[in-house]
CSV table of C-alpha atoms and ligand atoms in Angstrom, one decimal:
chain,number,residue,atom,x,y,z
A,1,UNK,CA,0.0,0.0,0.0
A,2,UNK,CA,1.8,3.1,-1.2
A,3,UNK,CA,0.3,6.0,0.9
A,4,UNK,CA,1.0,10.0,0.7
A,5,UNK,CA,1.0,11.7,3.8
A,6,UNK,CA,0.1,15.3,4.3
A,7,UNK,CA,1.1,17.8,7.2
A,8,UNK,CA,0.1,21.6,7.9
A,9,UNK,CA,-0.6,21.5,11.5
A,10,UNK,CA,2.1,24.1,12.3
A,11,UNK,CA,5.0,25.9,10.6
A,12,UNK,CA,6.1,23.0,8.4
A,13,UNK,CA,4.8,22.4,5.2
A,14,UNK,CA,5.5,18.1,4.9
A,15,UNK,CA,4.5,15.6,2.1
A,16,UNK,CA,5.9,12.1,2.2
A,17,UNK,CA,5.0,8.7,0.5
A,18,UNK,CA,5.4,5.6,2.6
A,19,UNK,CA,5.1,1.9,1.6
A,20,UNK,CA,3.1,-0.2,3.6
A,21,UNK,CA,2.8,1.9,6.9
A,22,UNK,CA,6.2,2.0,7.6
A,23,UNK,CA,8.8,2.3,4.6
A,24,UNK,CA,9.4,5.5,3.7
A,25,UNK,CA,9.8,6.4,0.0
A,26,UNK,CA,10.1,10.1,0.8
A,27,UNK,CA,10.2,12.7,3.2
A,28,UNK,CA,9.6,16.5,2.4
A,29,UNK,CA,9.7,19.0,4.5
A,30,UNK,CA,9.6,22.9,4.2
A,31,UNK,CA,9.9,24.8,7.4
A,32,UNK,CA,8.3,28.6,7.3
A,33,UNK,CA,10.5,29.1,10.7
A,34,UNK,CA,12.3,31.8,8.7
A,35,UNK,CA,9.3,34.0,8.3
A,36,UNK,CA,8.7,33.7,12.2
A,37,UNK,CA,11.9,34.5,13.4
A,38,UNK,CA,11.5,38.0,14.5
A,39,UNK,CA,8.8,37.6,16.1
A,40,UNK,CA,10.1,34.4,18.3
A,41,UNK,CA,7.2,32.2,18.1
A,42,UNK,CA,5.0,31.1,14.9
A,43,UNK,CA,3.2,33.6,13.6
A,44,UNK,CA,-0.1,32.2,12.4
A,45,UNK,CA,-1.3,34.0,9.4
A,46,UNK,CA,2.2,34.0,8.1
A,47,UNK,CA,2.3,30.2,8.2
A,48,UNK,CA,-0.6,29.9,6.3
A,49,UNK,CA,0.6,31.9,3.7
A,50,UNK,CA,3.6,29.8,3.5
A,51,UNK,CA,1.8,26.6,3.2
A,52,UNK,CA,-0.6,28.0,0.8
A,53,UNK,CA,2.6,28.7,-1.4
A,54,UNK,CA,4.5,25.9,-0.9
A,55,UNK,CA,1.9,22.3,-0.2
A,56,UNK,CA,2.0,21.7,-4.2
A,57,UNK,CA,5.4,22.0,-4.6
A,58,UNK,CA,6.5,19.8,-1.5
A,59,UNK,CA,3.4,17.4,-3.1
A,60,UNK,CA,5.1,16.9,-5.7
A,61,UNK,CA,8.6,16.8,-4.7
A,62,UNK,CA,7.5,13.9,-2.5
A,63,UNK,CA,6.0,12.2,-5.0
A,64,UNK,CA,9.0,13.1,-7.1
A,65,UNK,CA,11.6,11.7,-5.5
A,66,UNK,CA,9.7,8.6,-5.0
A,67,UNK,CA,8.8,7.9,-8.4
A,68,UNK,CA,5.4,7.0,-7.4
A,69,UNK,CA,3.0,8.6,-9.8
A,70,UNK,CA,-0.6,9.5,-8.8
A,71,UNK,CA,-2.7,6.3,-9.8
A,72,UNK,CA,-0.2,4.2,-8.0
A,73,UNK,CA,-1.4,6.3,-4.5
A,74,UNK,CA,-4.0,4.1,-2.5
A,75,UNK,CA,-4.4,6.5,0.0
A,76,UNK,CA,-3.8,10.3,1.5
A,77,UNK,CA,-3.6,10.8,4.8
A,78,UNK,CA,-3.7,14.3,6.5
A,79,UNK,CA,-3.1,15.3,9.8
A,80,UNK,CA,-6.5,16.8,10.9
A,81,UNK,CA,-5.5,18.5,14.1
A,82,UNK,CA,-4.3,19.6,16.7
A,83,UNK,CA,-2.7,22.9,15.0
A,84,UNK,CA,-3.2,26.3,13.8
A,85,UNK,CA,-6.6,26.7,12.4
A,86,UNK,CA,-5.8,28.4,8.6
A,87,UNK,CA,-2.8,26.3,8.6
A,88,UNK,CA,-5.0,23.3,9.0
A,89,UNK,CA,-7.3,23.8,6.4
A,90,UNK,CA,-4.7,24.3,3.3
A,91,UNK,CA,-3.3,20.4,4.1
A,92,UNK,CA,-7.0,19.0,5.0
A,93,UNK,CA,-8.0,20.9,1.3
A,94,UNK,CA,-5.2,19.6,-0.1
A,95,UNK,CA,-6.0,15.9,0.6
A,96,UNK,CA,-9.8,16.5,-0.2
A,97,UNK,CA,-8.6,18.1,-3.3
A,98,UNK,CA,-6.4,15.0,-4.5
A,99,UNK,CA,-8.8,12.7,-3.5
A,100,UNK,CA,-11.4,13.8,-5.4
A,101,UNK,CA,-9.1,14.7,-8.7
A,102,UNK,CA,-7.2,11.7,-8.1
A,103,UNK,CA,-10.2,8.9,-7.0
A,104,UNK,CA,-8.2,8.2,-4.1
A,105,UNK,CA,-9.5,7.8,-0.4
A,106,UNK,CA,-8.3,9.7,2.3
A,107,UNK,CA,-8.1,9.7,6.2
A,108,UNK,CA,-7.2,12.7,9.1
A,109,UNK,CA,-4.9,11.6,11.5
A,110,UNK,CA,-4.2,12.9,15.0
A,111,UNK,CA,-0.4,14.9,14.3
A,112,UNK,CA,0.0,14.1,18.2
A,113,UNK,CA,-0.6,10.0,17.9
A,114,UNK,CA,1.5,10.3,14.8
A,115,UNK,CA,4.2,11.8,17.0
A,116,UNK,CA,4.3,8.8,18.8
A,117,UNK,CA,3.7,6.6,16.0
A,118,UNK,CA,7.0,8.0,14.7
A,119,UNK,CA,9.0,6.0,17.4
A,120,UNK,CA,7.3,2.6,16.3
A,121,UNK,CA,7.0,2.8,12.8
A,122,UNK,CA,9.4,-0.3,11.2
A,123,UNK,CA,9.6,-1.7,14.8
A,124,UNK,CA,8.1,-5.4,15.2
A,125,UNK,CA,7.0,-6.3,17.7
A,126,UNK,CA,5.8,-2.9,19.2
A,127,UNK,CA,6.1,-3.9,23.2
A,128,UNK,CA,3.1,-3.1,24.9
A,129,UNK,CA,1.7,-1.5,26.9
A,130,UNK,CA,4.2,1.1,27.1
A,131,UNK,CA,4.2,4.9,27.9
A,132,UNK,CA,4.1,7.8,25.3
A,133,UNK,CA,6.1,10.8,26.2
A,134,UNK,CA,5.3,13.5,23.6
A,135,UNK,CA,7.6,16.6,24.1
A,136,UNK,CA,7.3,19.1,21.0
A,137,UNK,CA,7.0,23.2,20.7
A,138,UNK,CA,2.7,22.4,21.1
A,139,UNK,CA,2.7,19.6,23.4
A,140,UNK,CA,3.5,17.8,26.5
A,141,UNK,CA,1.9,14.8,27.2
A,142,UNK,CA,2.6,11.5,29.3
A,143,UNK,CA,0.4,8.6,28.3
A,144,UNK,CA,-0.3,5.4,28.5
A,145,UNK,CA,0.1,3.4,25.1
A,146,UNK,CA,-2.1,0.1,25.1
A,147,UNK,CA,-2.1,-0.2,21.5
A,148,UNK,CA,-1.9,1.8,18.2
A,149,UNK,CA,-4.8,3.8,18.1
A,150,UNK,CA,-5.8,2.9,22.5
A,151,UNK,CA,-4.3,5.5,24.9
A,152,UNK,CA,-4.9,6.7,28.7
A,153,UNK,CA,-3.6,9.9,29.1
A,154,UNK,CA,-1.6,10.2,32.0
A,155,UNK,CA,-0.1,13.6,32.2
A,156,UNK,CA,-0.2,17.3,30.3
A,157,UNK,CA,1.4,20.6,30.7
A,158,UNK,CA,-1.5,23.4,32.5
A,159,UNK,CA,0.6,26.3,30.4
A,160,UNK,CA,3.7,26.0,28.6
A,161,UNK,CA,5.0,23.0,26.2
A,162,UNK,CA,8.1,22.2,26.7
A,163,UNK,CA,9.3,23.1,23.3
A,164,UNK,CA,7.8,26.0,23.5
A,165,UNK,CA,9.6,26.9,27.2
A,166,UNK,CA,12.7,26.3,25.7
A,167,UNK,CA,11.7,28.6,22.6
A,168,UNK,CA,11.0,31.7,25.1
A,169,UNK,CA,14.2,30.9,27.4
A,170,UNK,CA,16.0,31.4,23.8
A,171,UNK,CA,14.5,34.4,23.1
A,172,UNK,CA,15.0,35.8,27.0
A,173,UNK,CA,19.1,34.5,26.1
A,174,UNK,CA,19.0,36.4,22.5
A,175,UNK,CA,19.4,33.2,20.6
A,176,UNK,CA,17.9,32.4,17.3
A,177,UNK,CA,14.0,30.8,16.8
A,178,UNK,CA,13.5,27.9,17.2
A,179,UNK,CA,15.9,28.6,20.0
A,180,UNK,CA,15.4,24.5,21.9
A,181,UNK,CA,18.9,23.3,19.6
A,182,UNK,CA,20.4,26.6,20.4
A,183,UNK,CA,19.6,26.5,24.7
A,184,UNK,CA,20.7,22.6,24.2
A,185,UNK,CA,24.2,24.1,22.5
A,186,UNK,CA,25.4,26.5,24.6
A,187,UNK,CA,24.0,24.3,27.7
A,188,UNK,CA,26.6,22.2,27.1
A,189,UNK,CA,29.3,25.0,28.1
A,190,UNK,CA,27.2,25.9,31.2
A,191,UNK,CA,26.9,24.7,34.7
A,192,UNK,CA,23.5,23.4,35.4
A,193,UNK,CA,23.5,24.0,39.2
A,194,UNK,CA,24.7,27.7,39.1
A,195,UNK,CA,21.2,29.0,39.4
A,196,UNK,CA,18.6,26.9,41.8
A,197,UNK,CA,15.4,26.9,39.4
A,198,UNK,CA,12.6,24.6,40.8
A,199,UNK,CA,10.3,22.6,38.2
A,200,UNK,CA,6.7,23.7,38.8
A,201,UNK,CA,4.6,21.7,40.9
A,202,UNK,CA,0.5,21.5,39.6
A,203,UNK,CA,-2.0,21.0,43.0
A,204,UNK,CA,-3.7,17.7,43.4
A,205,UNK,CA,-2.5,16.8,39.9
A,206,UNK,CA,1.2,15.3,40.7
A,207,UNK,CA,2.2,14.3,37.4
A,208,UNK,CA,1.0,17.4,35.6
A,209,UNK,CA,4.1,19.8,34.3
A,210,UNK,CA,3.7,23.5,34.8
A,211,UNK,CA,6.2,25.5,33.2
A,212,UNK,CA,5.5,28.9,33.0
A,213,UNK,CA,6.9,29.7,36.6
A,214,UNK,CA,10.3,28.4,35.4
A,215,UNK,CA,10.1,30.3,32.2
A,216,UNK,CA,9.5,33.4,34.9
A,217,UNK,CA,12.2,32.5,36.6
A,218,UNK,CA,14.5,32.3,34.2
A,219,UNK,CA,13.5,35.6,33.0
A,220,UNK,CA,14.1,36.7,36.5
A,221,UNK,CA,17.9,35.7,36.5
A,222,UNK,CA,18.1,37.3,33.0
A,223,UNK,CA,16.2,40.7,33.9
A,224,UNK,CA,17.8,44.3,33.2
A,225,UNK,CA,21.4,42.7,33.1
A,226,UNK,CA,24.2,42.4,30.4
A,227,UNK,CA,25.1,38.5,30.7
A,228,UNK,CA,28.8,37.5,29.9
A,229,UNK,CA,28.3,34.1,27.6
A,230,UNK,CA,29.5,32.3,30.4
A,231,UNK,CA,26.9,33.5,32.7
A,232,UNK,CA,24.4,32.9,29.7
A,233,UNK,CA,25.6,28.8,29.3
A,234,UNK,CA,24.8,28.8,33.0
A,235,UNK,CA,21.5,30.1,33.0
A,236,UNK,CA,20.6,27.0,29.3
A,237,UNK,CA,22.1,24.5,31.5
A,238,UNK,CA,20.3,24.9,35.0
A,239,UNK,CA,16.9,26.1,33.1
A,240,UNK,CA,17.8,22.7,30.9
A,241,UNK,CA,18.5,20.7,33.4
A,242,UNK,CA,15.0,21.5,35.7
A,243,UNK,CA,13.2,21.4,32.7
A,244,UNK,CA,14.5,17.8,31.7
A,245,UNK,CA,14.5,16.3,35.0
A,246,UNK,CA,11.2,16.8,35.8
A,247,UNK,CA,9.6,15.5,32.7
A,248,UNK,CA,12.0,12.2,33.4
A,249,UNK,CA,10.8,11.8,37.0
A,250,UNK,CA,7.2,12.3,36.4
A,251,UNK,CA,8.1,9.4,33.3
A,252,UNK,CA,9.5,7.7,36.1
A,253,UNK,CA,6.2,7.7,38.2
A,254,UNK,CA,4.1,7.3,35.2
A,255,UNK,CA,5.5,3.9,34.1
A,256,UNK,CA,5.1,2.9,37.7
A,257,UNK,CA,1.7,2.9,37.5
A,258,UNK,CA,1.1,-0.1,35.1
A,259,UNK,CA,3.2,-2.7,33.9
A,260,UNK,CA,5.2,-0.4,31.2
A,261,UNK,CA,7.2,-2.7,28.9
A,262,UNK,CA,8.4,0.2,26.8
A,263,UNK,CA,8.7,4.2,26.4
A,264,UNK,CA,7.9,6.0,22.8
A,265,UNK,CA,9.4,9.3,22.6
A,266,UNK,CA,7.7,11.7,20.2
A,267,UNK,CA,7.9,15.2,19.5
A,268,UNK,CA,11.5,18.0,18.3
A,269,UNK,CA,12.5,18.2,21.9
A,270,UNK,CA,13.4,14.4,21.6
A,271,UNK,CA,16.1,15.1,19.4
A,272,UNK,CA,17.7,17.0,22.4
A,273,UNK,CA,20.8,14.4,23.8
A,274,UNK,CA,20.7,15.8,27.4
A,275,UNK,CA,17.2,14.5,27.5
A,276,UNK,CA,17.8,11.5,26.5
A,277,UNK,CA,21.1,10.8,28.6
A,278,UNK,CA,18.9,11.8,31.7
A,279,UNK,CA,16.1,8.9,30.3
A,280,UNK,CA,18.6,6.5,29.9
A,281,UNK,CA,20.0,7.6,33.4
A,282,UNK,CA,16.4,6.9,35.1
A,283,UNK,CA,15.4,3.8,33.3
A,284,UNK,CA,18.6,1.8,33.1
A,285,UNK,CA,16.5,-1.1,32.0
A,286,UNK,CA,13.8,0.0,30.0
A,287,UNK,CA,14.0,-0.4,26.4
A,288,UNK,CA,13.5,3.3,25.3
A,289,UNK,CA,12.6,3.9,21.8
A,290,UNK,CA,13.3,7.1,19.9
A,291,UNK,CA,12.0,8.7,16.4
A,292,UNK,CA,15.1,8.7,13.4
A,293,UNK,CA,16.0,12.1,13.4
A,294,UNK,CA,14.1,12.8,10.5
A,295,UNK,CA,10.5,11.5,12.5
A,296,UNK,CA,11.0,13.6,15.3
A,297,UNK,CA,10.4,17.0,14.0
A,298,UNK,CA,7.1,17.5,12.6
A,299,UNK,CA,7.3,15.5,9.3
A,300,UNK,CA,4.8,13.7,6.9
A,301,UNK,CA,6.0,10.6,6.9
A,302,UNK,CA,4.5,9.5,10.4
A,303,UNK,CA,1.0,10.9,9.3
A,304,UNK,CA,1.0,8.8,5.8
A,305,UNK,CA,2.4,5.7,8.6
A,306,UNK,CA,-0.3,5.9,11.1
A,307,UNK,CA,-2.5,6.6,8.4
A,308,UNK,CA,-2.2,3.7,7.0
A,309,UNK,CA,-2.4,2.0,10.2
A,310,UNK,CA,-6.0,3.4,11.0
A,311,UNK,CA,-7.1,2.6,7.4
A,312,UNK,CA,-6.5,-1.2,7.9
A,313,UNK,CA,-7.6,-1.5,11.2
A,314,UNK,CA,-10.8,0.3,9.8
A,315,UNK,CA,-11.5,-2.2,7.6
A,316,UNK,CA,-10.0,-0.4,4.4
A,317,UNK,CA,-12.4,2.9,5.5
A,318,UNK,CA,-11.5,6.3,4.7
A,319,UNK,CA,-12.9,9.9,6.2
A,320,UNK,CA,-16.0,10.8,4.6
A,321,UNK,CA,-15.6,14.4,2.3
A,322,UNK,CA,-17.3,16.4,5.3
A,323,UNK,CA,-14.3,15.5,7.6
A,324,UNK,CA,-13.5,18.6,9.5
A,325,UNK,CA,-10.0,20.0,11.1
A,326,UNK,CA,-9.8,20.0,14.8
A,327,UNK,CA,-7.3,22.8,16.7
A,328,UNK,CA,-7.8,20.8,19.5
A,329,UNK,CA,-8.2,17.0,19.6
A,330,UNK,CA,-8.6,15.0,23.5
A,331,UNK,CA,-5.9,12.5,23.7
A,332,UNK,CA,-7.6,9.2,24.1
B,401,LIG,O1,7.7,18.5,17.0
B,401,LIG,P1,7.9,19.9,16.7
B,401,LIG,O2,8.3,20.2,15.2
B,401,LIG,O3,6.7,20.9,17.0
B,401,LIG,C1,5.4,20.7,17.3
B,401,LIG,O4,4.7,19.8,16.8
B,401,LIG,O5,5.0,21.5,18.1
B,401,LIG,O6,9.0,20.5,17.7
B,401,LIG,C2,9.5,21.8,17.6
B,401,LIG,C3,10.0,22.2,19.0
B,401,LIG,C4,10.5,23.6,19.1
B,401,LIG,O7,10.0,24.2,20.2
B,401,LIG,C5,12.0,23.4,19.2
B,401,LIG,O8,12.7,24.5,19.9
B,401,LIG,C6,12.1,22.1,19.9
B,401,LIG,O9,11.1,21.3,19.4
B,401,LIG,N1,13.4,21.5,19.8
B,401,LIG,C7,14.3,21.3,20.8
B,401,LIG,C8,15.4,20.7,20.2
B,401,LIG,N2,15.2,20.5,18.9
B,401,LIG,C9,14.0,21.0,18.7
B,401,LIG,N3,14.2,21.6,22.1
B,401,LIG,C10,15.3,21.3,22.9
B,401,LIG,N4,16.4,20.7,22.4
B,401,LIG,C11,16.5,20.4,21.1
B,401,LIG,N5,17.7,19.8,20.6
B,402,LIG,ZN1,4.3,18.3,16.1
């Protein structure tokens, strides 16, 4: 089954055509991160613009470097939500548009359950039940993975994603968007305990991440001072390091709540090494699985994977014409 996957949710513009749910043929991505740059986060109507510009093109790069040509397609699958609203619609049009043109079915897919999808796709067996740990610039999520397409959440962030924290710690530092590669770079140089940050702590709801009163914290130590870029390595590493280590300890307690065989990492944060030193640090015998480089960032080829998943498992059923995008999508 030769399947082309479609993604819009955010600032990437992604087309990808994968064989049989997991081999990927191509992977295309075009990132309007550029056009957001100066103003530190995504800027919404600006992305949509972008991907208004660019879905064709990347459409048909995809299909271009695979040398797949449309009638040998069997499905389109689109991520439906969650994301930006207007950038939404131009990928869920775009699939609705092939499909009809092209007499090809086509199915939305959730872009957070293909986040996770990203870390099992080509893996068999898939140990189970496991734990999900999504970390990307829109979400933060713990949960518990008893099959593809059956999930208990566990655990979200009340405020800030963590990709998104590290994005505003960059911009309080003066480094680049997106700035998480950039704090994870220079935290390398800096000394993680030279300021005392504390990980926030969410009442009644122990496993929930807040990070907003980090991020204020942070922006405490930086306030109405000239930093040396000593002093600035210090301040990536100990916000890093707080950050990091609470998301692995509340991992920790999640997976201690059912018999976890396995943790699925999903999301751009995961490409972050630190992070996944201090995993590999807290569960010295858990097999850990992380996306390919190339899966971890938001990407097409995990939507045309899962989607291909959920059409088989639905019995060969695509999404009817009247499918509508969600900016917001319960994870369950
Ligand atoms: O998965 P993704 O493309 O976005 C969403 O679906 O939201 O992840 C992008 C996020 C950005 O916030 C970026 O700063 C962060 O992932 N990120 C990192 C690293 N690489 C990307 N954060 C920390 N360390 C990294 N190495
Ligand atoms: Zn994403």
């Amino acid at each position: 089954m030769i399947v082309l996957g479609i993604e819009s949710t955010c600032d990437e513009t992604g087309a990808s055509i994968v064989e049989d749910g997991q081999r990927i043929l191509s992977n295309v991505v075009a990132s309007s991160a550029d056009l957001h740059e100066r103003y530190g986060g995504v800027f919404p109507e600006l992305a949509c613009r972008r991907h208004i510009d660019v879905i064709l093109p990347v459409i048909d790069e995809a299909m271009a470097k695979a040398g797949v040509t449309p009638d040998q397609i069997d499905l389109i699958a689109v991520a439906k939500g969650p994301g930006l609203i207007g950038a939404l619609l131009i990928g869920m049009n775009a699939a609705k548009g092939l499909s009809i043109a092209w007499k090809k079915p086509f199915i939305g897919v959730n872009h957070v359950e293909g986040h996770l999808y990203a870390s099992m796709m080509g893996r068999d067996p898939i140990p189970l039940p496991a734990l999900g740990v999504v970390l990307s610039g829109g979400h933060t999520l713990l949960v518990k993975i008893n099959d593809i397409g059956s999930y208990e959440p566990i655990a979200t962030t009340v405020d800030d994603a963590l990709g998104e924290a590290f994005d505003k710690v960059a911009a309080l530092l003066g480094l680049p968007y997106p700035g998480g590669p950039h704090v994870e770079r220079i935290a390398k140089a800096g000394n993680p305990t030279a300021h005392l940050f504390t990980a926030g702590k969410v009442k009644r709801s122990p496993l929930d991440f807040s990070l907003s009163g980090l991020k204020t914290a942070v922006l405490y130590a930086v306030r109405g001072q000239v930093l040396s870029e000593n002093q600035k390595c210090d301040v990536a590493a100990s916000f890093q390091e707080t950050a990091l280590k609470d998301i692995a300890r509340k991992a920790y307690l999640a997976s201690q709540t059912f018999p976890c065989q396995a943790i699925y990492f999903g999301g751009g944060v995961c490409n972050n090494l630190r992070l996944r030193e201090i995993f590999h640090e807290k569960f010295p015998e858990m097999p850990l699985f992380w996306p390919a480089s190339n899966l971890s960032l938001d990407n097409a080829a995990m939507i045309a994977g899962l989607g291909a998943k959920k059409f088989l498992a639905r019995g060969q059923m695509g999404d009817l014409l009247d499918l509508e995008v969600q900016t917001r999508i319960p994870f369950a």
